[in-house]
PDB file of C-alpha atoms in Angstrom:
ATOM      1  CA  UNK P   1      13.732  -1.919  22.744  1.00 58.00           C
ATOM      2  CA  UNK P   2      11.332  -4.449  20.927  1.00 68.00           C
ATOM      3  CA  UNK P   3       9.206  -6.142  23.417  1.00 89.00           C
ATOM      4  CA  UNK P   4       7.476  -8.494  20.894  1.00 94.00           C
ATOM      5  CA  UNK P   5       9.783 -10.159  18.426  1.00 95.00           C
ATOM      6  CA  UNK P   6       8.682 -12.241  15.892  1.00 96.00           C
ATOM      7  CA  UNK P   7      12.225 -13.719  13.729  1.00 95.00           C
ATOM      8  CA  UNK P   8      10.071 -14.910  10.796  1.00 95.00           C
ATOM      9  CA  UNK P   9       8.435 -12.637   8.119  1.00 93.00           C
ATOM     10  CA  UNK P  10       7.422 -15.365   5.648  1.00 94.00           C
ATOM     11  CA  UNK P  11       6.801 -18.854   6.390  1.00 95.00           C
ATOM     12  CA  UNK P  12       5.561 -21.408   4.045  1.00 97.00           C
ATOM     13  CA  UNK P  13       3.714 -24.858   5.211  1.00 97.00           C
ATOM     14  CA  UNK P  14       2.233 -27.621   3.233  1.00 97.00           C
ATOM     15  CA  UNK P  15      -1.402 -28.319   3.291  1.00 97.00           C
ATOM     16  CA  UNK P  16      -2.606 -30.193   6.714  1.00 97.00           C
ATOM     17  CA  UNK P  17       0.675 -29.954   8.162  1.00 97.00           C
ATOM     18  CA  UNK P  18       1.354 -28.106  11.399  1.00 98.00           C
ATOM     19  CA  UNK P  19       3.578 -25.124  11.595  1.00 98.00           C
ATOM     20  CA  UNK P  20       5.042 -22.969  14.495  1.00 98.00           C
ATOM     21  CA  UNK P  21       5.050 -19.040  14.288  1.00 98.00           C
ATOM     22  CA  UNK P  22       8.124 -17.946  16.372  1.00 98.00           C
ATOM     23  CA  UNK P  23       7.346 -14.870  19.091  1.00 98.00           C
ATOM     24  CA  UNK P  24       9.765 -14.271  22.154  1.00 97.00           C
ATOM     25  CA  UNK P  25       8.298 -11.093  24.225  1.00 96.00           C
ATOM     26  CA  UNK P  26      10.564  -9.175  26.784  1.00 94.00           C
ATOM     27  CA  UNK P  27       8.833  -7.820  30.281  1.00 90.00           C
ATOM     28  CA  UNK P  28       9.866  -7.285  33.682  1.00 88.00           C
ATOM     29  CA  UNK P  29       6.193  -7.451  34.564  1.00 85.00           C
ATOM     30  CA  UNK P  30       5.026 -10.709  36.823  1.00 86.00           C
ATOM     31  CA  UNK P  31       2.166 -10.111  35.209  1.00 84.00           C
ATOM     32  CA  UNK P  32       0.729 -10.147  31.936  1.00 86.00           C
ATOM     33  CA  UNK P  33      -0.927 -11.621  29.082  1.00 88.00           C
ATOM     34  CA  UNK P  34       0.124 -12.720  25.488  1.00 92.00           C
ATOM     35  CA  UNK P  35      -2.458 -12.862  22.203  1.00 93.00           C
ATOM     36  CA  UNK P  36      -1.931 -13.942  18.704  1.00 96.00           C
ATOM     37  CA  UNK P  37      -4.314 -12.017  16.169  1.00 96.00           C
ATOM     38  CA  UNK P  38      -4.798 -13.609  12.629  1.00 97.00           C
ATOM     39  CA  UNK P  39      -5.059 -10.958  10.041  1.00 94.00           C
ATOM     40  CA  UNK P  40      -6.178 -12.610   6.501  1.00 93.00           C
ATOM     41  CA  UNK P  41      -5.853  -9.936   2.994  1.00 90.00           C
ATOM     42  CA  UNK P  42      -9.139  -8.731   3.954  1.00 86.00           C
ATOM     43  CA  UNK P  43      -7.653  -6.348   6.516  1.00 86.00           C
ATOM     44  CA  UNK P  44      -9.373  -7.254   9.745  1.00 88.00           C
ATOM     45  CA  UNK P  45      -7.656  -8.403  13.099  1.00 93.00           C
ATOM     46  CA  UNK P  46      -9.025 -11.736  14.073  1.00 94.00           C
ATOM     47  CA  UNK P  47      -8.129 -13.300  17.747  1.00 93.00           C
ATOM     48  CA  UNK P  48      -7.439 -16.587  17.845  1.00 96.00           C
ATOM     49  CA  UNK P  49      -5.908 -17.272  21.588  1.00 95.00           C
ATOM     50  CA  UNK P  50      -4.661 -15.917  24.592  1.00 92.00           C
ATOM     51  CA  UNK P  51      -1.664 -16.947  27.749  1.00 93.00           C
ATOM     52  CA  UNK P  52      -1.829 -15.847  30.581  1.00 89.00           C
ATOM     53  CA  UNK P  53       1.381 -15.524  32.606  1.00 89.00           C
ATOM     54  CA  UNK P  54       0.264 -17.143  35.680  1.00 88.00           C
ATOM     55  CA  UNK P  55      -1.432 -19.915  33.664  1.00 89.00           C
ATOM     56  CA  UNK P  56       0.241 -23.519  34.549  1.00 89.00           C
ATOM     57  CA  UNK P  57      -1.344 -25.160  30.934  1.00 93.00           C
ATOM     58  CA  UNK P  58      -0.437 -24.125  27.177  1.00 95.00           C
ATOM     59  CA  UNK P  59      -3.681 -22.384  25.768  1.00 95.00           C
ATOM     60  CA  UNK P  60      -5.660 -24.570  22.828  1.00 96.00           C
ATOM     61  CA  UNK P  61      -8.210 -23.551  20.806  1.00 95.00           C
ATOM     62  CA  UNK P  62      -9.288 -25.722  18.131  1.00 96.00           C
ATOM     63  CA  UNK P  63      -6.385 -26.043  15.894  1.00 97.00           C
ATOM     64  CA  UNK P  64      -4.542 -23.425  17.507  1.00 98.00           C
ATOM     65  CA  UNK P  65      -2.117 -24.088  20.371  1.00 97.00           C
ATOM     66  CA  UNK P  66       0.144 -21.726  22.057  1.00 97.00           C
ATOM     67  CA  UNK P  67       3.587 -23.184  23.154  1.00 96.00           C
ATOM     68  CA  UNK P  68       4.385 -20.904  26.358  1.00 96.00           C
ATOM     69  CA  UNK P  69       8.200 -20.954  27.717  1.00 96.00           C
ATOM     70  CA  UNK P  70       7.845 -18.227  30.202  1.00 95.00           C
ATOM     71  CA  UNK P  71      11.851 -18.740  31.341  1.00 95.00           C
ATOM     72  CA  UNK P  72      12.536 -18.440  28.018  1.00 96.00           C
ATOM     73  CA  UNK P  73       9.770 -15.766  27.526  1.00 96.00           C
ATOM     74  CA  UNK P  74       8.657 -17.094  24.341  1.00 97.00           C
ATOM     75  CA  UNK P  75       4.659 -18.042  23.174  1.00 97.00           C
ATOM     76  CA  UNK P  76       4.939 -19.732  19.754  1.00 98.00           C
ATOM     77  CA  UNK P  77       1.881 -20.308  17.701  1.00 98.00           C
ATOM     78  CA  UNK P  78       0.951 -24.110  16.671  1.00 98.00           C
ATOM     79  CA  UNK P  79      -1.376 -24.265  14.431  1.00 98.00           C
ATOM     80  CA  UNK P  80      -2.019 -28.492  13.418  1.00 96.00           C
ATOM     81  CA  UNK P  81      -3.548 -29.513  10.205  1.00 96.00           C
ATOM     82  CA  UNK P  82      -2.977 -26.226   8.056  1.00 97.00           C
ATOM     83  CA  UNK P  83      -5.692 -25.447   5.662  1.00 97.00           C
ATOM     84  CA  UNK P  84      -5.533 -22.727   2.954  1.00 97.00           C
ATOM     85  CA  UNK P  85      -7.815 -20.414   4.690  1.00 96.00           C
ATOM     86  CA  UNK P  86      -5.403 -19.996   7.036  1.00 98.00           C
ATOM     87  CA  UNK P  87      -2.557 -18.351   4.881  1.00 98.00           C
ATOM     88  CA  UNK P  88      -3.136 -14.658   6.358  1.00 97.00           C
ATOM     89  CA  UNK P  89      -0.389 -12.582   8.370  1.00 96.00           C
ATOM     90  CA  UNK P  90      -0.088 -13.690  12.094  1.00 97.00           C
ATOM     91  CA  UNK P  91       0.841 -10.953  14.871  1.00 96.00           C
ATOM     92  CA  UNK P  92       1.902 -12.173  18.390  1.00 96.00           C
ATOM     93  CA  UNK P  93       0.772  -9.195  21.190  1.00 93.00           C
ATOM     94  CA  UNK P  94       1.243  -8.720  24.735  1.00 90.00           C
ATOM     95  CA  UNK P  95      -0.693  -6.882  27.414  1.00 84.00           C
ATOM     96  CA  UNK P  96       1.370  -6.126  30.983  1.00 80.00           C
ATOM     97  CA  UNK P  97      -0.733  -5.720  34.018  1.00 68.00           C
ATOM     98  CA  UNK P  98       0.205  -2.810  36.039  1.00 54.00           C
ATOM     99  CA  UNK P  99      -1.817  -1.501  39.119  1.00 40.00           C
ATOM    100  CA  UNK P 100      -2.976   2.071  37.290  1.00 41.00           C
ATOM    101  CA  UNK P 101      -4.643   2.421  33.854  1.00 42.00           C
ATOM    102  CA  UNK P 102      -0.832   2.432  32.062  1.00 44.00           C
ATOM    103  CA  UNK P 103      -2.106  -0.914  29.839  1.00 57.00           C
ATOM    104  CA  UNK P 104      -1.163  -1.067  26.478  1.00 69.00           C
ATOM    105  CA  UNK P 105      -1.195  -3.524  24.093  1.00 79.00           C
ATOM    106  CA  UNK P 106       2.373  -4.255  22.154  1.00 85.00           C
ATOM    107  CA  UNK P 107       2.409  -5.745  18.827  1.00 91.00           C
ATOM    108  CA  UNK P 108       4.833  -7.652  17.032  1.00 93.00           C
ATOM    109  CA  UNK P 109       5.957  -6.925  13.229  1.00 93.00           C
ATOM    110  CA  UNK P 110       3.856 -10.160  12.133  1.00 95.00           C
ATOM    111  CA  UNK P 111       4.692 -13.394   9.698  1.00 97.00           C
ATOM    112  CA  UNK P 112       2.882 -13.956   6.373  1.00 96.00           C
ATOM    113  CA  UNK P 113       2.187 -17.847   6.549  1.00 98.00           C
ATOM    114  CA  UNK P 114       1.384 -19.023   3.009  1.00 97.00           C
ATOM    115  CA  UNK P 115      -0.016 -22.465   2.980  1.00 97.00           C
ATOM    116  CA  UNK P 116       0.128 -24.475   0.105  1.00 97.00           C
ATOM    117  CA  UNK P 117      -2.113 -26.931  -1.558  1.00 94.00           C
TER     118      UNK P 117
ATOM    119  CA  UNK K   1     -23.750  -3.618  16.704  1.00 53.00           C
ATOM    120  CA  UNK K   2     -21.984  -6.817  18.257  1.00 76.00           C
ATOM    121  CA  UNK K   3     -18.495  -5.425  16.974  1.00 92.00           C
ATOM    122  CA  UNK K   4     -16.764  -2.544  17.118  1.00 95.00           C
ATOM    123  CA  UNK K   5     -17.632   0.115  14.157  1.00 96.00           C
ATOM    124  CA  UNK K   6     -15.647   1.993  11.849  1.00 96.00           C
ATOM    125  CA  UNK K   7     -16.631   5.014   9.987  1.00 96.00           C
ATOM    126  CA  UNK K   8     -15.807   5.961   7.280  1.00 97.00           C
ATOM    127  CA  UNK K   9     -14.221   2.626   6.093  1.00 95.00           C
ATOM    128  CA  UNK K  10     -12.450   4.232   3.031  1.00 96.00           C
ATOM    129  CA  UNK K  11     -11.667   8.017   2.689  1.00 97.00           C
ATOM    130  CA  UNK K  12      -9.187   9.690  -0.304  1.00 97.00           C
ATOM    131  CA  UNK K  13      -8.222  12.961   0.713  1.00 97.00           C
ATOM    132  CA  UNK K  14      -6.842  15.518  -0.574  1.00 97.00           C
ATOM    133  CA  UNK K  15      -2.929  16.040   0.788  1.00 97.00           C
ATOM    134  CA  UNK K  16      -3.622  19.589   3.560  1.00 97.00           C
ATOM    135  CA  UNK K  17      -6.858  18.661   4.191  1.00 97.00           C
ATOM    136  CA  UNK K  18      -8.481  17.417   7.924  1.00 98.00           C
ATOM    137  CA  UNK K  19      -9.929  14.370   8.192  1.00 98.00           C
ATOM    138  CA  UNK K  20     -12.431  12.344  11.241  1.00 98.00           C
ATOM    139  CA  UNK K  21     -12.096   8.878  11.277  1.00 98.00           C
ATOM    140  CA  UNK K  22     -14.812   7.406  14.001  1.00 97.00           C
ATOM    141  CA  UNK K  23     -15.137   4.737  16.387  1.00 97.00           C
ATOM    142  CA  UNK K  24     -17.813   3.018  17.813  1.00 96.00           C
ATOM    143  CA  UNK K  25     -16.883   0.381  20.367  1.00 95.00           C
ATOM    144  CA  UNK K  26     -18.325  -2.908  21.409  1.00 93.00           C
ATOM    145  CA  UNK K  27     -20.749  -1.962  24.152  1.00 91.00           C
ATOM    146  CA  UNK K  28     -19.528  -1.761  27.819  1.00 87.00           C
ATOM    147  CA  UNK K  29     -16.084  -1.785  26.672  1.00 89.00           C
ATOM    148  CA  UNK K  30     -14.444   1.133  28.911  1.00 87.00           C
ATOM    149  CA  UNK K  31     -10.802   1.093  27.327  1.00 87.00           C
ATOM    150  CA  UNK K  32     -10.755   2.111  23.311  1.00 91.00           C
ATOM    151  CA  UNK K  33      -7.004   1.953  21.450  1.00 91.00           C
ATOM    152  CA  UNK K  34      -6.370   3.673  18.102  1.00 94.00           C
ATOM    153  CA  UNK K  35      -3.431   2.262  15.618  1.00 93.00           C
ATOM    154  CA  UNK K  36      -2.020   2.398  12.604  1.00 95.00           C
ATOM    155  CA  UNK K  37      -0.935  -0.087   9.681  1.00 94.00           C
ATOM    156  CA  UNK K  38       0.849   0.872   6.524  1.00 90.00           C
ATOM    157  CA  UNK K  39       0.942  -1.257   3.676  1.00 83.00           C
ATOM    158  CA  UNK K  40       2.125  -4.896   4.860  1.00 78.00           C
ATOM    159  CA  UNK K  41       3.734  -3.568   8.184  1.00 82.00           C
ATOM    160  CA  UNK K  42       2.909  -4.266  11.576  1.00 86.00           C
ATOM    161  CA  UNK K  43       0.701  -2.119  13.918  1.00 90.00           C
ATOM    162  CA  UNK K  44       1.683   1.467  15.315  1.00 89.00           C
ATOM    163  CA  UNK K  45      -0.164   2.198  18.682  1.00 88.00           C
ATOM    164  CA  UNK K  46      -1.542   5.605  18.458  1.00 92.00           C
ATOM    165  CA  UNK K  47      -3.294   6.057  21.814  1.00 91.00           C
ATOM    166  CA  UNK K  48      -5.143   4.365  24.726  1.00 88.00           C
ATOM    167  CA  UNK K  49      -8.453   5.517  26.233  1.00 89.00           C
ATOM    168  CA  UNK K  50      -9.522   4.259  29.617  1.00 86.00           C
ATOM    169  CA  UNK K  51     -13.076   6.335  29.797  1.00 87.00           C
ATOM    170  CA  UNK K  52     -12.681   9.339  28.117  1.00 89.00           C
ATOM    171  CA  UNK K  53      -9.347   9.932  29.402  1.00 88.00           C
ATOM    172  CA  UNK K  54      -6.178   9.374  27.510  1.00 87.00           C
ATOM    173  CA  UNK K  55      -3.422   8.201  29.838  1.00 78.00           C
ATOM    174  CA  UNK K  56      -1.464   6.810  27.037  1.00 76.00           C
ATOM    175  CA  UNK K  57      -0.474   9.602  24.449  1.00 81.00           C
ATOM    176  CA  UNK K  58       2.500   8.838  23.647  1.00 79.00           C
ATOM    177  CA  UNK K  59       1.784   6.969  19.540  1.00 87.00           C
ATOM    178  CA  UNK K  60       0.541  10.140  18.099  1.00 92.00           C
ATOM    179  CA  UNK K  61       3.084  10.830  15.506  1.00 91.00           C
ATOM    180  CA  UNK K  62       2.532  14.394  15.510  1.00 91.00           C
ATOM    181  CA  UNK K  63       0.690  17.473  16.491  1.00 93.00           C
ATOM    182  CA  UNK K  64      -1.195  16.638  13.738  1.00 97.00           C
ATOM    183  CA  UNK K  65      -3.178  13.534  14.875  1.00 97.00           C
ATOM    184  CA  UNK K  66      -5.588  14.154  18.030  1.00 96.00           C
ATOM    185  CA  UNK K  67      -8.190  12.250  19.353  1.00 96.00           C
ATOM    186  CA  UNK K  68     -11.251  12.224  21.474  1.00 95.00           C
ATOM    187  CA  UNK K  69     -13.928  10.355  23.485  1.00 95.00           C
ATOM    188  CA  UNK K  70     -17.508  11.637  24.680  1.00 88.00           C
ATOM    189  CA  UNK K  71     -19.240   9.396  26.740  1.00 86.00           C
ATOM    190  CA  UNK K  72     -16.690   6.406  27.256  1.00 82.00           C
ATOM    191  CA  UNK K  73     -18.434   5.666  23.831  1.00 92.00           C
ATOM    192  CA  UNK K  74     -17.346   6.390  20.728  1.00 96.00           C
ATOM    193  CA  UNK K  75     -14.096   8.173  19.896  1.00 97.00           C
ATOM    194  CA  UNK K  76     -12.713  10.370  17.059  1.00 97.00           C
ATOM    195  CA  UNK K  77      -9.167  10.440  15.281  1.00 98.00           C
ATOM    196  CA  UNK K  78      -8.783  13.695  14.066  1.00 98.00           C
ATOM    197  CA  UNK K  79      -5.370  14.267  11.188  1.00 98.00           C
ATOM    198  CA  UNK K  80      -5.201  17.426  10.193  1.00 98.00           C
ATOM    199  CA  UNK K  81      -3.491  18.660   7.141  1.00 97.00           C
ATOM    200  CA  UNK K  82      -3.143  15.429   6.116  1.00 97.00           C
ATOM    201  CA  UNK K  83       0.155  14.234   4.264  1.00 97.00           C
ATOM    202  CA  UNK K  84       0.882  11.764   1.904  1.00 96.00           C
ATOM    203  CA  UNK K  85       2.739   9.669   4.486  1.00 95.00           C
ATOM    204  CA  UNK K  86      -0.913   9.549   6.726  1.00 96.00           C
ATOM    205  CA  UNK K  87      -2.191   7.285   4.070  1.00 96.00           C
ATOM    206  CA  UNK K  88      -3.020   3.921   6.142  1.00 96.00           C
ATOM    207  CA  UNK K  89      -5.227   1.880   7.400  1.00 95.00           C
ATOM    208  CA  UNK K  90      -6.219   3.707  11.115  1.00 97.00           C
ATOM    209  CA  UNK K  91      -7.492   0.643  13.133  1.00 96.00           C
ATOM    210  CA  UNK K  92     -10.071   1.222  16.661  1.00 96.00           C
ATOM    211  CA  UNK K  93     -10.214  -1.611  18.896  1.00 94.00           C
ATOM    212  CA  UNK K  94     -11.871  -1.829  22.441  1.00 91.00           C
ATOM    213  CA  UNK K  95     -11.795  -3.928  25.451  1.00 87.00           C
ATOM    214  CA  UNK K  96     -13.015  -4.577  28.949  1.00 82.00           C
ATOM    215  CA  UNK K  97     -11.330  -2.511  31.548  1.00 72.00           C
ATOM    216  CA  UNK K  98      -8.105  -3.996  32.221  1.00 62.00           C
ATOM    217  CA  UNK K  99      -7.940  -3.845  35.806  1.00 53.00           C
ATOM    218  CA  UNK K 100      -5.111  -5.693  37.522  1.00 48.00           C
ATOM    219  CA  UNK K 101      -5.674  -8.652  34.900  1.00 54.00           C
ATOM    220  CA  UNK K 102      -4.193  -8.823  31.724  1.00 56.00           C
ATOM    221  CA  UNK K 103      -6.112 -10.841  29.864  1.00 63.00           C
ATOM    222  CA  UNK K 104      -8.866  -9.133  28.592  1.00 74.00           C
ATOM    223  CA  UNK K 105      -8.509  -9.200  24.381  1.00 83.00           C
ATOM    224  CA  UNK K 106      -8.736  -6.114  22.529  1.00 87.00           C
ATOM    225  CA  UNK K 107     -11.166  -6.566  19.496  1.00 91.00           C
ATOM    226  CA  UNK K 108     -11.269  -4.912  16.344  1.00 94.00           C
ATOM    227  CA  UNK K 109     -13.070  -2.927  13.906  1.00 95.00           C
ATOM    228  CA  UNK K 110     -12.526  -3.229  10.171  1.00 92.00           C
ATOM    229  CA  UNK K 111     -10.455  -0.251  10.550  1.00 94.00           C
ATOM    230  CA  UNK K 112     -10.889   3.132   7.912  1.00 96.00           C
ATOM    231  CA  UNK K 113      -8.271   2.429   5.044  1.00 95.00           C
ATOM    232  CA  UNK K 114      -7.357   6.465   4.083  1.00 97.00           C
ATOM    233  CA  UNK K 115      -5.508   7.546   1.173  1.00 97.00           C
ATOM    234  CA  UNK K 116      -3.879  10.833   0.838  1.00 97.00           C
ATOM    235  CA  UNK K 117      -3.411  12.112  -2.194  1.00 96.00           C
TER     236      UNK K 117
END
């Protein structure tokens, strides 16, 4: 079974508006952490922010905010005031804690977010 | 280096021969993760090293693909008689050890794009 969904392959957004990348993540862990990575044509895997599943507060950084349901195990991606530098593909990950070295980290399939001037 | 370092970063191959793609992770990073990304999909997880063991094996797509690590340093993906369907981009990342906390990011080289032709 997919643990990391993501429902949207393409989205397109509108020069400095905000847009929210979907992920909903499936775990029977108490603990664990979720990541989104920014990957732009270039190729490489950028992080951009990280939940914890004990933290009380929605993660920001900078433009980026991460919308954390955990009853409804879901982490969407916010990103305010789009710019074109951020049309790239967007992958939502997850990382369960477990008490031997088992860890792996679990990507989603990714959205292409194509902003436009 | 700062990041973690990928060697070679492009390799064409002929189809039945081996190939070594390297990794050099961010120093002090104990866990090391190989994966795989075809053409605009998402990422396959290959395997997990915690040290220079592997307890995570279970990616490779084949008795083709191994993988080692000397050192709890730098690791090598090893695909012999390649195939057409190898051709991807083979992505290292590394991290702290995870522990019993989940939140320590994975960070990425620029990964070894590798055609097969």
């Amino acid at each position: 079974a997919q643990k990391i969904t993501q429902t949207q392959p393409g989205m397109f957004v509108q020069e400095k508006e905000a847009v929210t990348l979907d992920c909903t993540y499936d775990t029977s862990d108490p603990s664990y952490g979720l990541f989104w990575y920014k990957q732009p044509s270039s190729g490489e895997m950028i992080f951009l922010i990280y939940q914890g599943s004990y933290d009380q507060q929605n993660a920001t950084e900078g433009r980026y905010s991460l919308n954390f349901q955990k009853a409804r195990k879901s982490a969407n991606l916010v990103i305010s005031a789009s710019q074109l530098g951020d049309s790239a593909m967007y992958f939502c990950a997850m990382r369960e804690g477990r008490d031997n070295y088992g860890q792996n980290f679990v990507f989603g399939p990714g959205t292409r977010l194509s902003v436009l001037p | 280096g700062a990041g973690v370092s990928q060697s070679p970063s492009n390799k064409v191959t002929e189809k039945g021969k081996d190939v070594e793609l390297r990794c050099d992770p961010i120093s002090g990073h104990t866990a090391l993760y190989w994966y795989r990304q075809s053409l605009g999909q998402g990422l396959e997880f290959l395997i997990y090293f915690q040290g220079n063991s592997a307890p995570d094996k279970s990616g490779l797509p084949s008795d083709r693909f191994s993988a080692e690590r000397t050192g709890g340093s730098v690791s090598t993906l090893t695909i012999q008689r390649t195939q057409q369907e190898d051709s991807a981009v083979y992505l290292c990342a590394s991290s702290l050890a995870p522990g019993r906390s989940s939140g320590n990011t994975i960070y990425f080289g620029e990964g070894s794009w590798l055609t097969v032709v």
